[in-house]
PDB file of C-alpha atoms in Angstrom:
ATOM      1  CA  UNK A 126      22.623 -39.045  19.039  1.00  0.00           C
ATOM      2  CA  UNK A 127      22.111 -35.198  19.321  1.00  0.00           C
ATOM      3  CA  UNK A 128      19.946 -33.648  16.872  1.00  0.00           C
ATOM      4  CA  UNK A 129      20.805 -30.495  15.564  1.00  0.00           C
ATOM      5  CA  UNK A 130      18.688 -27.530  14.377  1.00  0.00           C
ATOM      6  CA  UNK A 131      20.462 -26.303  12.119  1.00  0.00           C
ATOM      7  CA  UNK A 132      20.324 -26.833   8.085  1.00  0.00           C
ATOM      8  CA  UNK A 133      23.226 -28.696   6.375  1.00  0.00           C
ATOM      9  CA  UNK A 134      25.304 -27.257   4.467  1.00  0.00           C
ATOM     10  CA  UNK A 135      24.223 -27.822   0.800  1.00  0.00           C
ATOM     11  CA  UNK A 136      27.471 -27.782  -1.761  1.00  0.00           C
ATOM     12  CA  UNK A 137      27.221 -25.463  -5.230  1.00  0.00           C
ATOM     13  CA  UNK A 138      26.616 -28.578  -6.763  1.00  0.00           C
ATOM     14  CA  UNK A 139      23.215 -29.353  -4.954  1.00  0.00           C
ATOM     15  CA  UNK A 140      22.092 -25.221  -5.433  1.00  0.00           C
ATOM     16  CA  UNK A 141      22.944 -25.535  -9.027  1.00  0.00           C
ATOM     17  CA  UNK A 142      20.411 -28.926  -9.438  1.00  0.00           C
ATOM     18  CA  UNK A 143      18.172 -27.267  -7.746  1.00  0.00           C
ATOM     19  CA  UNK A 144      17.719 -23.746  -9.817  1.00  0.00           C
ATOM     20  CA  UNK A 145      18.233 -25.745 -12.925  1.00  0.00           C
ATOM     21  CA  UNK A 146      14.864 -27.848 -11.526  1.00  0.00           C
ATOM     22  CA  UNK A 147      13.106 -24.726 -10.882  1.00  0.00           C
ATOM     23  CA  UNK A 148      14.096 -23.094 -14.046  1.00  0.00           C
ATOM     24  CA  UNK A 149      12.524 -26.264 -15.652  1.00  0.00           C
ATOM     25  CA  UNK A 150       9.335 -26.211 -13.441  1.00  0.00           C
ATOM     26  CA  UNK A 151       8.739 -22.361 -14.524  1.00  0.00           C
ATOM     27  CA  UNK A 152       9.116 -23.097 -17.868  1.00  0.00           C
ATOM     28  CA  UNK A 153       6.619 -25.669 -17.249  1.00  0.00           C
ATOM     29  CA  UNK A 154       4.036 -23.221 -16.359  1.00  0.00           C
ATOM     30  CA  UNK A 155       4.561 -21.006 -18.741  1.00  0.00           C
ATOM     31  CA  UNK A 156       4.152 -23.533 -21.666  1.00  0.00           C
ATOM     32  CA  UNK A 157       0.904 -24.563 -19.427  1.00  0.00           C
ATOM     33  CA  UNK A 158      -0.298 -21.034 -19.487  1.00  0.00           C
ATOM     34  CA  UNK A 159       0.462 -20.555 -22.722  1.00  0.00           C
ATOM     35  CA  UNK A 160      -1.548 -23.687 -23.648  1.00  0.00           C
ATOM     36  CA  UNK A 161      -4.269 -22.637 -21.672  1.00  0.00           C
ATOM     37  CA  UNK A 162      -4.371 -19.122 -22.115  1.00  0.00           C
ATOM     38  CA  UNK A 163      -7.562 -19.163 -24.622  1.00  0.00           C
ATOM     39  CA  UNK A 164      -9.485 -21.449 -22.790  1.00  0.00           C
ATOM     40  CA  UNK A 165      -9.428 -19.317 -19.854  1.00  0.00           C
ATOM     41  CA  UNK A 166     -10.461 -16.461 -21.941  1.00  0.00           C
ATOM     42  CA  UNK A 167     -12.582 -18.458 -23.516  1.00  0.00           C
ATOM     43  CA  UNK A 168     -14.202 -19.546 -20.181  1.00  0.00           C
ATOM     44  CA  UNK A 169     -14.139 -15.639 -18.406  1.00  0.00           C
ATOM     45  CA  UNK A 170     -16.648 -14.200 -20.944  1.00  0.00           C
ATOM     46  CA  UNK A 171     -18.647 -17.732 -21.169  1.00  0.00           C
ATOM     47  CA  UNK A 172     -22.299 -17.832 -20.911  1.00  0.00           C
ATOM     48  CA  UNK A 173     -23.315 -19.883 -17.339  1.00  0.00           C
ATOM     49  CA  UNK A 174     -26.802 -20.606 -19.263  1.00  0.00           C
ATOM     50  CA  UNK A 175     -25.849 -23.665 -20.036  1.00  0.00           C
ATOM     51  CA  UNK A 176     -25.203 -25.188 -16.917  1.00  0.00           C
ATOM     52  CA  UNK A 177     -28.430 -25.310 -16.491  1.00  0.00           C
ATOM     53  CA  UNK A 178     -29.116 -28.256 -18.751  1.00  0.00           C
ATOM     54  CA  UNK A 179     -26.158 -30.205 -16.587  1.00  0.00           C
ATOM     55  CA  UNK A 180     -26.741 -32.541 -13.923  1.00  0.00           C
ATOM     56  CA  UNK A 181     -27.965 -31.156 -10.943  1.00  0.00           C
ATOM     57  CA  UNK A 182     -27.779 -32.013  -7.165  1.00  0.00           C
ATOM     58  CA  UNK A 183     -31.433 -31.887  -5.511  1.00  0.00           C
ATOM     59  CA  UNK A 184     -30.121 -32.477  -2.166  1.00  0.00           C
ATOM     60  CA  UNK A 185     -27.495 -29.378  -2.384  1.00  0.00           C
ATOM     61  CA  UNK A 186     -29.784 -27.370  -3.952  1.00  0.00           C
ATOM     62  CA  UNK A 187     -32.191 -27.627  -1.328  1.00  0.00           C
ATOM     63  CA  UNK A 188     -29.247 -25.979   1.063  1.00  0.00           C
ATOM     64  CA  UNK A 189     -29.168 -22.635  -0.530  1.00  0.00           C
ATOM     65  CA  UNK A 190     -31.134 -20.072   1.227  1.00  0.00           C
ATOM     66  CA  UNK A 191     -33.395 -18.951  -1.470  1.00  0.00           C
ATOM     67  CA  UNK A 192     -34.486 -16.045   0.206  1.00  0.00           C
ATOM     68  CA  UNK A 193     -31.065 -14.426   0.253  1.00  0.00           C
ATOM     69  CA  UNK A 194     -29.731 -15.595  -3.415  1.00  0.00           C
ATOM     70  CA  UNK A 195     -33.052 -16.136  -5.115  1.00  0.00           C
ATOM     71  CA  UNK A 196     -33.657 -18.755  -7.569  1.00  0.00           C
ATOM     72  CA  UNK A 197     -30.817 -18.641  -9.878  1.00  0.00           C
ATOM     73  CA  UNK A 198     -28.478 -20.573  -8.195  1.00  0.00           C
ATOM     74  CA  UNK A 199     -28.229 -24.175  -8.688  1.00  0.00           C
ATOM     75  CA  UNK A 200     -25.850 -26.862  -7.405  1.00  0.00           C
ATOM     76  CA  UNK A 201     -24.563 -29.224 -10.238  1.00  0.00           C
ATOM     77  CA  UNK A 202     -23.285 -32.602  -9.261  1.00  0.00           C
ATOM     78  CA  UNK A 203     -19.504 -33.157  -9.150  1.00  0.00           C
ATOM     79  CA  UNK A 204     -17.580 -36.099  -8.140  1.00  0.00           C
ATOM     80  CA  UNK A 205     -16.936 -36.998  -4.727  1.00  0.00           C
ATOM     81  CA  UNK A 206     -13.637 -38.078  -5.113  1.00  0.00           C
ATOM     82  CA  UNK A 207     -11.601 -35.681  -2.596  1.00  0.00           C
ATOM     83  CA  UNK A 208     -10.920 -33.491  -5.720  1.00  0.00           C
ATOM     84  CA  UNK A 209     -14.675 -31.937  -5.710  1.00  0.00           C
ATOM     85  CA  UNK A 210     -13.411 -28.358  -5.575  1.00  0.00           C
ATOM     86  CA  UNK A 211     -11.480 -29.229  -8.650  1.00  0.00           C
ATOM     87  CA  UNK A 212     -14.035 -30.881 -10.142  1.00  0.00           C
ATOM     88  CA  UNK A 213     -16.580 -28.042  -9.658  1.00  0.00           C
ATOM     89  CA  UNK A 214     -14.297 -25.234 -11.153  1.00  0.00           C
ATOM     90  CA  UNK A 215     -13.494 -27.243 -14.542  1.00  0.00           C
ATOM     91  CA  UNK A 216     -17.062 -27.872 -14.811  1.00  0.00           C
ATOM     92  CA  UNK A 217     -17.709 -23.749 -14.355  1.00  0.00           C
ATOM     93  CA  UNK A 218     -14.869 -23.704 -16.973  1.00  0.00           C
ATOM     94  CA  UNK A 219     -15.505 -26.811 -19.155  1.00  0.00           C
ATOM     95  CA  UNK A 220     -18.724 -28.114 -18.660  1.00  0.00           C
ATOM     96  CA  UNK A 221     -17.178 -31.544 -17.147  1.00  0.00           C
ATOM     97  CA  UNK A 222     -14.156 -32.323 -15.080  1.00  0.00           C
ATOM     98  CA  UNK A 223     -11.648 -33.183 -17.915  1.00  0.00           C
ATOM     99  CA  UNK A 224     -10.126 -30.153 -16.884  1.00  0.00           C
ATOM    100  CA  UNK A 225      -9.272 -31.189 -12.575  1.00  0.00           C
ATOM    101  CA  UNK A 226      -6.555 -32.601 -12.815  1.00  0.00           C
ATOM    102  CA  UNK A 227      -4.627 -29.277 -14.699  1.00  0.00           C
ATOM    103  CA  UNK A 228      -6.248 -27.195 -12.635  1.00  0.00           C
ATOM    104  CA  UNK A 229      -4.887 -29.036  -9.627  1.00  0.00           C
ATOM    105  CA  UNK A 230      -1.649 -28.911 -11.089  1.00  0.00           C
ATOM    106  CA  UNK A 231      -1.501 -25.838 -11.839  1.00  0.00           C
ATOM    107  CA  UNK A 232      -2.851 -25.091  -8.497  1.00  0.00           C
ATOM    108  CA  UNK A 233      -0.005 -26.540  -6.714  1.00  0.00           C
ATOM    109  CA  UNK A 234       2.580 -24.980  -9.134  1.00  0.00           C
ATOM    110  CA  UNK A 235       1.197 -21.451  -8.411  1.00  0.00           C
ATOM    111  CA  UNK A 236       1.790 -22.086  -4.263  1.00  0.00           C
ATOM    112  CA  UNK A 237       4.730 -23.440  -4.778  1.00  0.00           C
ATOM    113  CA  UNK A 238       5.981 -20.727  -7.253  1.00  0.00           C
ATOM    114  CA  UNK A 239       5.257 -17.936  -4.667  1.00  0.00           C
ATOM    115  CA  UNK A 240       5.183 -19.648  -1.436  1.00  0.00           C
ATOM    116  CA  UNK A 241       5.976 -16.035   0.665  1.00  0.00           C
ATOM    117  CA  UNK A 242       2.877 -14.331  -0.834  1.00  0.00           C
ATOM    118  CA  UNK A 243       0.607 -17.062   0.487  1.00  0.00           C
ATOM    119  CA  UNK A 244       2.338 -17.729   3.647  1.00  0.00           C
ATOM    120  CA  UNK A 245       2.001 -13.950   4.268  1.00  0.00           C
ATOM    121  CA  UNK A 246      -1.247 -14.044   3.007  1.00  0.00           C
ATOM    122  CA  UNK A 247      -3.555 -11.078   4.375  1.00  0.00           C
ATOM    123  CA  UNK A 248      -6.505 -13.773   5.172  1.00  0.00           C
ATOM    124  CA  UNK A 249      -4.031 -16.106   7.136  1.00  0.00           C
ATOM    125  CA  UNK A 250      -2.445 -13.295   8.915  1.00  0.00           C
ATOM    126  CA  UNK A 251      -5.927 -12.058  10.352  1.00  0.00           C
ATOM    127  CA  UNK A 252      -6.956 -14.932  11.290  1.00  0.00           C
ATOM    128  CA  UNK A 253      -3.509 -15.784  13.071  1.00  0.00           C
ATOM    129  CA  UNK A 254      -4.624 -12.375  15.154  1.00  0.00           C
ATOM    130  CA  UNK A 255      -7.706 -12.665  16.113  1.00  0.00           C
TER     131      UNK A 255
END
């Protein structure tokens, strides 16, 4: 069997299921925006103060280099659960992690929304450089 590399052919039918699936998925994000809109606010001009009376990780805390941050940063326990960066962001935002799993949705919505701005990405085309 030869393999070839080119794409098949896909028929109107198949283009038209698939801009009618990505009409729905942008919808989708903008009713998740939209939903989430004032919590974001709500989070961007939120006092950090109150982390402080959150859980916090001895062990990572003893990792930052006090003598080039100083003393006011402290690492808060998140859950080790392969979602950690997830986790720490809706704690930033929420004060727990109720909030991951959106985030991570909405995280994988945005890249693949705009997949050429990332895969063109300044940062990933230095690095490809160098």
């Amino acid at each position: 069997m030869k393999w070839s590399s080119r794409r098949p052919v896909k028929s109107s039918k198949e283009i038209d299921c698939g801009r009618r699936q990505l009409l729905s998925l942008k919808r989708h994000v903008e009713e998740l925006q939209q939903k989430y809109e004032s919590k974001v606010a709500q989070a961007s001009g939120c006092d950090l103060k109150g982390l402080t009376l959150m859980r916090g990780d001895s062990i990572g805390s003893a990792l930052i280099p006090k003598e080039e941050v100083g003393e006011e940063i402290k690492a808060l326990k998140a859950t080790a659960d392969g979602n950690c960066l997830f986790n720490s962001a809706s704690i930033l935002l929420v004060r727990d992690e109720s909030a991951s799993h959106m985030l991570r949705l909405l995280t994988a919505e945005e890249l693949f929304l705009n997949p050429q701005y990332y895969a063109n990405h300044l940062k990933l085309t230095e690095s490809k450089m160098s």
